[in-house]
PDB file of C-alpha atoms in Angstrom:
ATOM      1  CA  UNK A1021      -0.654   5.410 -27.787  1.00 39.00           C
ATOM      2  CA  UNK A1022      -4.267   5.104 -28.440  1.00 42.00           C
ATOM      3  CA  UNK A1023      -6.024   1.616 -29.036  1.00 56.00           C
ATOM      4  CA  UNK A1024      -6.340   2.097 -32.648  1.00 60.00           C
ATOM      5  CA  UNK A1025      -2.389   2.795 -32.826  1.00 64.00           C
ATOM      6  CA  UNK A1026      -2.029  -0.843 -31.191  1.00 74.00           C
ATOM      7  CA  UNK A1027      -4.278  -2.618 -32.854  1.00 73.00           C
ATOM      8  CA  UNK A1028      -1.367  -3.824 -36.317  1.00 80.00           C
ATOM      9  CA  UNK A1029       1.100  -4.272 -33.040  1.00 80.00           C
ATOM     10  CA  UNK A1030      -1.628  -5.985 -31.060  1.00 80.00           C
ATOM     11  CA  UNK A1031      -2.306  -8.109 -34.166  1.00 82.00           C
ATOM     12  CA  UNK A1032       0.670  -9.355 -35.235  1.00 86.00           C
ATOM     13  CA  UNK A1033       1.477 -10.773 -31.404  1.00 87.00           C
ATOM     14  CA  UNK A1034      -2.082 -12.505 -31.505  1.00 90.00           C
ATOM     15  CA  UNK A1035      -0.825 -14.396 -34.519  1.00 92.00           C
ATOM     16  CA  UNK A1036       2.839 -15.028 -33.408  1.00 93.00           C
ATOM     17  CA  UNK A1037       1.166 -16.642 -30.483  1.00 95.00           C
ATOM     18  CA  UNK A1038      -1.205 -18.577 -32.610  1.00 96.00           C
ATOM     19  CA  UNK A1039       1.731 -19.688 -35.153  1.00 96.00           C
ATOM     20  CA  UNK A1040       3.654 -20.530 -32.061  1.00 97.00           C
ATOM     21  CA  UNK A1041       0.955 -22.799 -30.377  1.00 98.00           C
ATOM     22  CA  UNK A1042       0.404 -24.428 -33.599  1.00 98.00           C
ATOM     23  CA  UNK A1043       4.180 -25.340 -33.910  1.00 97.00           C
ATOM     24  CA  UNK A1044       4.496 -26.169 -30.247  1.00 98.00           C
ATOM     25  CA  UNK A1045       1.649 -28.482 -30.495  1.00 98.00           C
ATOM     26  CA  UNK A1046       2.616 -30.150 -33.914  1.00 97.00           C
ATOM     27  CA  UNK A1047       6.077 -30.647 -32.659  1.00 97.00           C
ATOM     28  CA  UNK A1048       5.279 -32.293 -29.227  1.00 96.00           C
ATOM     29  CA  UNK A1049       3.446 -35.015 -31.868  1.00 93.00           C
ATOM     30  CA  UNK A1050       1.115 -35.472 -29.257  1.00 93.00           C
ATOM     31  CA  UNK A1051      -1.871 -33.867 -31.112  1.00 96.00           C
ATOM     32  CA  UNK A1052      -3.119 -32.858 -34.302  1.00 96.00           C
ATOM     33  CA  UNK A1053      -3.520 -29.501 -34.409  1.00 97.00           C
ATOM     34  CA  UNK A1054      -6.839 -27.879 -36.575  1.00 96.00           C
ATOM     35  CA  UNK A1055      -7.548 -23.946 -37.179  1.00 93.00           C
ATOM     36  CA  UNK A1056     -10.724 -23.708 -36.609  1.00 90.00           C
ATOM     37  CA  UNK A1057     -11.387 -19.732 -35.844  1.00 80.00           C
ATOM     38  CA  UNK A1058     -14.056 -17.727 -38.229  1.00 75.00           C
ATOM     39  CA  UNK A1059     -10.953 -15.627 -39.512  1.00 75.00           C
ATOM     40  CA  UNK A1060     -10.108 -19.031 -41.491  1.00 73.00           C
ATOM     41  CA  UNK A1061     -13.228 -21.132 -41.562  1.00 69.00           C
ATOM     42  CA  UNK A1062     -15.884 -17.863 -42.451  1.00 72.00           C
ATOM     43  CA  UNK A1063     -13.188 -14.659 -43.516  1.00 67.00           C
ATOM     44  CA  UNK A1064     -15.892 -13.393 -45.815  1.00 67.00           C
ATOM     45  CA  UNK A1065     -17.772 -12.577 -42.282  1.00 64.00           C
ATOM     46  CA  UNK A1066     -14.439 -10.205 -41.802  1.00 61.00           C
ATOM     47  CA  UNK A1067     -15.270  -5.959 -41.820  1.00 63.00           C
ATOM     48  CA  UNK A1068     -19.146  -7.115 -42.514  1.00 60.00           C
ATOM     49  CA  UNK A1069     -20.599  -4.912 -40.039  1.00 56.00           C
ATOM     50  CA  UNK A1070     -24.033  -5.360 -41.032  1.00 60.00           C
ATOM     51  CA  UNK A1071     -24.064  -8.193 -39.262  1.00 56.00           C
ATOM     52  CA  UNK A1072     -23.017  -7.003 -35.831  1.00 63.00           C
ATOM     53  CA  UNK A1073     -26.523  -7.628 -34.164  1.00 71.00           C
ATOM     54  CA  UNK A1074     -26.786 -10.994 -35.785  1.00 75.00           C
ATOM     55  CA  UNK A1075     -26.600 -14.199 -32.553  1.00 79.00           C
ATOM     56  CA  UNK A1076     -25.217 -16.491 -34.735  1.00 78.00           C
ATOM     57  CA  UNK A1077     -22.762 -14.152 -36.540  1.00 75.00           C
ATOM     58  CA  UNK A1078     -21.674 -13.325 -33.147  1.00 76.00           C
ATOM     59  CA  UNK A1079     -20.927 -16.765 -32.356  1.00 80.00           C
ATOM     60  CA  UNK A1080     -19.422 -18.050 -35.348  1.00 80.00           C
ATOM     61  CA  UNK A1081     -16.854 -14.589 -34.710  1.00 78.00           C
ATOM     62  CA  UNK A1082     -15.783 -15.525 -30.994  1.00 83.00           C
ATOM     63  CA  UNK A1083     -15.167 -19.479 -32.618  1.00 89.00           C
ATOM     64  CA  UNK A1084     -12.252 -20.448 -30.512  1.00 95.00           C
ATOM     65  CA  UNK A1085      -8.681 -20.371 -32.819  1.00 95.00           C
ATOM     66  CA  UNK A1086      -8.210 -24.030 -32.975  1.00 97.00           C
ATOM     67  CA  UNK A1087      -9.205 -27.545 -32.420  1.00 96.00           C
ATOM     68  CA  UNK A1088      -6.891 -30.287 -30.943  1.00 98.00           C
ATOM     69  CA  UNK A1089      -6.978 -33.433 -30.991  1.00 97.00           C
ATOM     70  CA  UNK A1090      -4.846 -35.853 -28.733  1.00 95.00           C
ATOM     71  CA  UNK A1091      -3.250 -39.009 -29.736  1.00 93.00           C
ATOM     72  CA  UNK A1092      -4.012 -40.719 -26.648  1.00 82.00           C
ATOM     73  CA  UNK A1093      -6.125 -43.364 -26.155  1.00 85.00           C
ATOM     74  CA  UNK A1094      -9.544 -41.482 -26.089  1.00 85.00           C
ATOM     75  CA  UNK A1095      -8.430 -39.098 -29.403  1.00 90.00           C
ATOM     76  CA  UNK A1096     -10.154 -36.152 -27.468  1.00 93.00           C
ATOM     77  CA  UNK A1097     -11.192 -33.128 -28.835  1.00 96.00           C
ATOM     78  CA  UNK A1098     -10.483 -29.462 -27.726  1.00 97.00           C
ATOM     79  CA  UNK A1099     -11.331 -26.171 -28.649  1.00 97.00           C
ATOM     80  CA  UNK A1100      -8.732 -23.856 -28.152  1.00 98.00           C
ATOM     81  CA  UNK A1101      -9.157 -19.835 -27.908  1.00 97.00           C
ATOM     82  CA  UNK A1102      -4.811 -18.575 -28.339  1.00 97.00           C
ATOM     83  CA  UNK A1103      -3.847 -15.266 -27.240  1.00 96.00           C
ATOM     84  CA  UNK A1104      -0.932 -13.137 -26.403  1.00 95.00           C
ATOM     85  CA  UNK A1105      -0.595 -11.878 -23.367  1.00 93.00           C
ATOM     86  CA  UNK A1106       2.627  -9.687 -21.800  1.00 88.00           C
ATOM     87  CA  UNK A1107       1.484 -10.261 -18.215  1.00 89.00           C
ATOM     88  CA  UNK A1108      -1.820 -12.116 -17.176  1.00 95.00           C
ATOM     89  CA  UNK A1109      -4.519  -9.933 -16.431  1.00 96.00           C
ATOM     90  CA  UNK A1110      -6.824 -12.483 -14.373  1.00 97.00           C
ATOM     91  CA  UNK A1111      -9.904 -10.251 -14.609  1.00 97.00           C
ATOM     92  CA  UNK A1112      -9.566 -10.092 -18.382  1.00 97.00           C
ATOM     93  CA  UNK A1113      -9.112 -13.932 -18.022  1.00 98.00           C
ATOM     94  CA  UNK A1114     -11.866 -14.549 -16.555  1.00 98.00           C
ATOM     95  CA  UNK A1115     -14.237 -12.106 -18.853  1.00 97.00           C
ATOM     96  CA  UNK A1116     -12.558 -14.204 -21.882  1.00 96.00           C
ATOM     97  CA  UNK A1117     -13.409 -17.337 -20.414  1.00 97.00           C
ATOM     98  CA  UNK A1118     -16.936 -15.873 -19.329  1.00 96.00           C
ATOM     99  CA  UNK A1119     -17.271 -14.675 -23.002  1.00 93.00           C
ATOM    100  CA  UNK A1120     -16.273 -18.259 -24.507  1.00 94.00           C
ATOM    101  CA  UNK A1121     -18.664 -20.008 -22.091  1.00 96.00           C
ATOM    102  CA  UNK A1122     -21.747 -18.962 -23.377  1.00 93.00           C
ATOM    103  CA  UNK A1123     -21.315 -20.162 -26.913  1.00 91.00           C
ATOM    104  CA  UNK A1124     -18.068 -22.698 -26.998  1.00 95.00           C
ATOM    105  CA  UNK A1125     -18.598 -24.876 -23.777  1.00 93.00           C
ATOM    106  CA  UNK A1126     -16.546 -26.780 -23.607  1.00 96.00           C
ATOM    107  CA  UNK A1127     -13.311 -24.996 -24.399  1.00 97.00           C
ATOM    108  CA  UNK A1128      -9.701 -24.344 -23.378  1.00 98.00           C
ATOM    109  CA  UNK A1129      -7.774 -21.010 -23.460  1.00 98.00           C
ATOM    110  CA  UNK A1130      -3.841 -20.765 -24.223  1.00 98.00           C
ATOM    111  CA  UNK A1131      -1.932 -17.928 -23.071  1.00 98.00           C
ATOM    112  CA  UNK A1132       1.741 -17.193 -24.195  1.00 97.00           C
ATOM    113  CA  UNK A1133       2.743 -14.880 -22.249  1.00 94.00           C
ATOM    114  CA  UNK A1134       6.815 -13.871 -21.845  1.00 91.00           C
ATOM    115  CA  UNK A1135       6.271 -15.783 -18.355  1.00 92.00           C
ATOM    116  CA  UNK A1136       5.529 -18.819 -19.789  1.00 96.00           C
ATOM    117  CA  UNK A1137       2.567 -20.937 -21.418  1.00 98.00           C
ATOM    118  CA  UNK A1138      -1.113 -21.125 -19.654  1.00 98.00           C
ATOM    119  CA  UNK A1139      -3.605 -23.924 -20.717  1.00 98.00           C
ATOM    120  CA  UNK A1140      -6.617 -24.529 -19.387  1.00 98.00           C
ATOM    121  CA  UNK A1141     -10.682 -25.406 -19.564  1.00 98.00           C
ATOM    122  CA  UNK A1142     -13.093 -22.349 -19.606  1.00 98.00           C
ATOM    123  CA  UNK A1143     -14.831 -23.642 -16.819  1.00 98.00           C
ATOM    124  CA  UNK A1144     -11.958 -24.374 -14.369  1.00 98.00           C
ATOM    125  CA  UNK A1145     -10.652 -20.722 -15.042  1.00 98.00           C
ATOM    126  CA  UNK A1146     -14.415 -19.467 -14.216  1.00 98.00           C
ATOM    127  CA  UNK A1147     -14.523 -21.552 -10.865  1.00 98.00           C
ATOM    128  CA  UNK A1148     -11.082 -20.000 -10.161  1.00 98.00           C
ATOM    129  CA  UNK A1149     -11.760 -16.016 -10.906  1.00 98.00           C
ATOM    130  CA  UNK A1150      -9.638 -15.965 -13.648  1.00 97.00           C
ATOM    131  CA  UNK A1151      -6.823 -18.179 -12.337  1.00 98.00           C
ATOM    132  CA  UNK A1152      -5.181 -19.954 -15.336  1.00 98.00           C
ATOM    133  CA  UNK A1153      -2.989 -23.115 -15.116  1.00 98.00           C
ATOM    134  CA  UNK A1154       0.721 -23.117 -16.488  1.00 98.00           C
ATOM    135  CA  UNK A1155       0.926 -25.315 -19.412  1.00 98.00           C
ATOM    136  CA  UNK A1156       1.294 -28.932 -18.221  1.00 97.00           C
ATOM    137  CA  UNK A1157       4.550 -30.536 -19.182  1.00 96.00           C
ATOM    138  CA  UNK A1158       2.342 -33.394 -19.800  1.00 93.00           C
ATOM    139  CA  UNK A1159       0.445 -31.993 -22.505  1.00 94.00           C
ATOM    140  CA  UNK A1160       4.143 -30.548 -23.955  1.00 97.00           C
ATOM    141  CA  UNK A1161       7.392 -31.387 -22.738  1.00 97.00           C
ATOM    142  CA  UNK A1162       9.564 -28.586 -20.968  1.00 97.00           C
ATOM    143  CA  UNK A1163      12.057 -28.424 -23.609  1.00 97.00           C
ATOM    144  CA  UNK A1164       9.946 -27.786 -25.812  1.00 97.00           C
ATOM    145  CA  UNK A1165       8.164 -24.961 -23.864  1.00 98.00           C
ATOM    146  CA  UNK A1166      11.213 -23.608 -23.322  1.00 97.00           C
ATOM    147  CA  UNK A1167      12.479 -23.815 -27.010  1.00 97.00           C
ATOM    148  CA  UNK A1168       8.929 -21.529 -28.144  1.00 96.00           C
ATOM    149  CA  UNK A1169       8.975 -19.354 -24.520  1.00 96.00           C
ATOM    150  CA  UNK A1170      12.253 -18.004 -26.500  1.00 93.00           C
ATOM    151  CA  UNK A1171      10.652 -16.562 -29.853  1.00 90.00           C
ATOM    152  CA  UNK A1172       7.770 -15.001 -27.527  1.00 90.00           C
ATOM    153  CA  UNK A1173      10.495 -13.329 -25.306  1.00 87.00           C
ATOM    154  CA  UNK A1174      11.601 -12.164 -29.045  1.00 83.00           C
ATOM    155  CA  UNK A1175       8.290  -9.627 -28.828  1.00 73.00           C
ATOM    156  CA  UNK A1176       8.078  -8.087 -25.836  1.00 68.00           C
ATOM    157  CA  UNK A1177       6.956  -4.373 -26.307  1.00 54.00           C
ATOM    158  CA  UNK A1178      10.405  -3.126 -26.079  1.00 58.00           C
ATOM    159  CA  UNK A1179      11.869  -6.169 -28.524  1.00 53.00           C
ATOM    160  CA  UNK A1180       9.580  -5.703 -30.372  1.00 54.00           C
ATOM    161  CA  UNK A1181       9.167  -2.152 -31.272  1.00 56.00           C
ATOM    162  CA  UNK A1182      13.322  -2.318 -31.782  1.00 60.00           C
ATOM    163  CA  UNK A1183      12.805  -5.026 -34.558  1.00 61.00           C
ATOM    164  CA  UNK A1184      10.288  -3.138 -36.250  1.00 56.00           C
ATOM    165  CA  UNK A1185      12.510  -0.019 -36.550  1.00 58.00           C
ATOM    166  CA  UNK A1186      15.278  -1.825 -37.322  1.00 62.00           C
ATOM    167  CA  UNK A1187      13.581  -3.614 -40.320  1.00 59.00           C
ATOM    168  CA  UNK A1188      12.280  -0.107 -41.309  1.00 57.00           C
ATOM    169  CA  UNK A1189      15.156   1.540 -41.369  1.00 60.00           C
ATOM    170  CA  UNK A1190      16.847  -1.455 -43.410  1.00 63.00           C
ATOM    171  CA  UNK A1191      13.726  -1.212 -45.851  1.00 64.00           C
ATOM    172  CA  UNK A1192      14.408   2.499 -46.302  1.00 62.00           C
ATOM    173  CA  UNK A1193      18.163   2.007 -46.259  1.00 65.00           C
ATOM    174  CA  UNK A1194      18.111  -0.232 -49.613  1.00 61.00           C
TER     175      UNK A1194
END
């Protein structure tokens, strides 16, 4: 399968694990939870390819998915880059983070992954080669990790290729 034939796969798992973040971090009522990413702030700056050599079109597109904001006492603020990720890859971790840090500093990155959740600041992954924290049970409870970790085992290549046939042929069927 070439990268073009992945990309609508590829796609829809980047925004299960952004819908599923979201929820996670709405439900844990611990933070308010903000989209923030060009796709929904700018999406007129979507297919524009004219733009492609243009520095601050180029940082408005790698704009980090969401911002966060805790209910603690200090009511901090994060900016969070989400992605999808069957098995960490701590290289490409560390180019994301690498990628993030030159234009979103600070930030965090979120990982759901079938292994779990990963959370962590751009420039602790950086000072750690690509090493990426599990999601605290601080910041969300493990029930609640759990409950999500579920729907993302739902879309594992395998799963998920099944579902898609099985909706197609259901589609065709009718």
């Amino acid at each position: 399968m070439s990268n073009t034939e992945d990309f609508p796969e590829n796609l829809v798992k980047g925004k299960i694990a952004e819908t599923i973040f979201a929820l996670m971090f709405r439900e844990s009522a611990n933070f308010t939870v903000l989209e923030f990413g060009y796709e929904k702030v700018l999406p007129q700056l979507i297919g524009f390819s004219q733009y492609e050599k243009d520095e601050t079109v180029e940082i408005i597109r790698t704009a980090p998915d969401f911002a966060i904001i805790s209910h603690g006492v200090t009511k901090q603020v994060r900016l969070v880059e989400v992605k999808y990720r069957a098995h960490l890859n701590y290289s490409e971790i560390l180019q994301t983070a690498e990628r993030m840090h030159k234009s979103w500093n600070p930030s965090y990155l979120f990982i759901a992954s079938k292994d779990g959740f990963y959370f962590d600041a751009i420039t602790n992954i950086i000072n750690k080669d690509g090493n990426i924290s599990p999601l605290h049970e601080s910041q969300i409870s493990t029930s609640l990790q759990e409950k999500y970790l579920q729907l993302v085992k739902e879309f594992e290549p395998d799963d998920f290729n099944k579902v898609v046939v099985a909706k197609s042929k259901a589609i065709v069927a009718k």
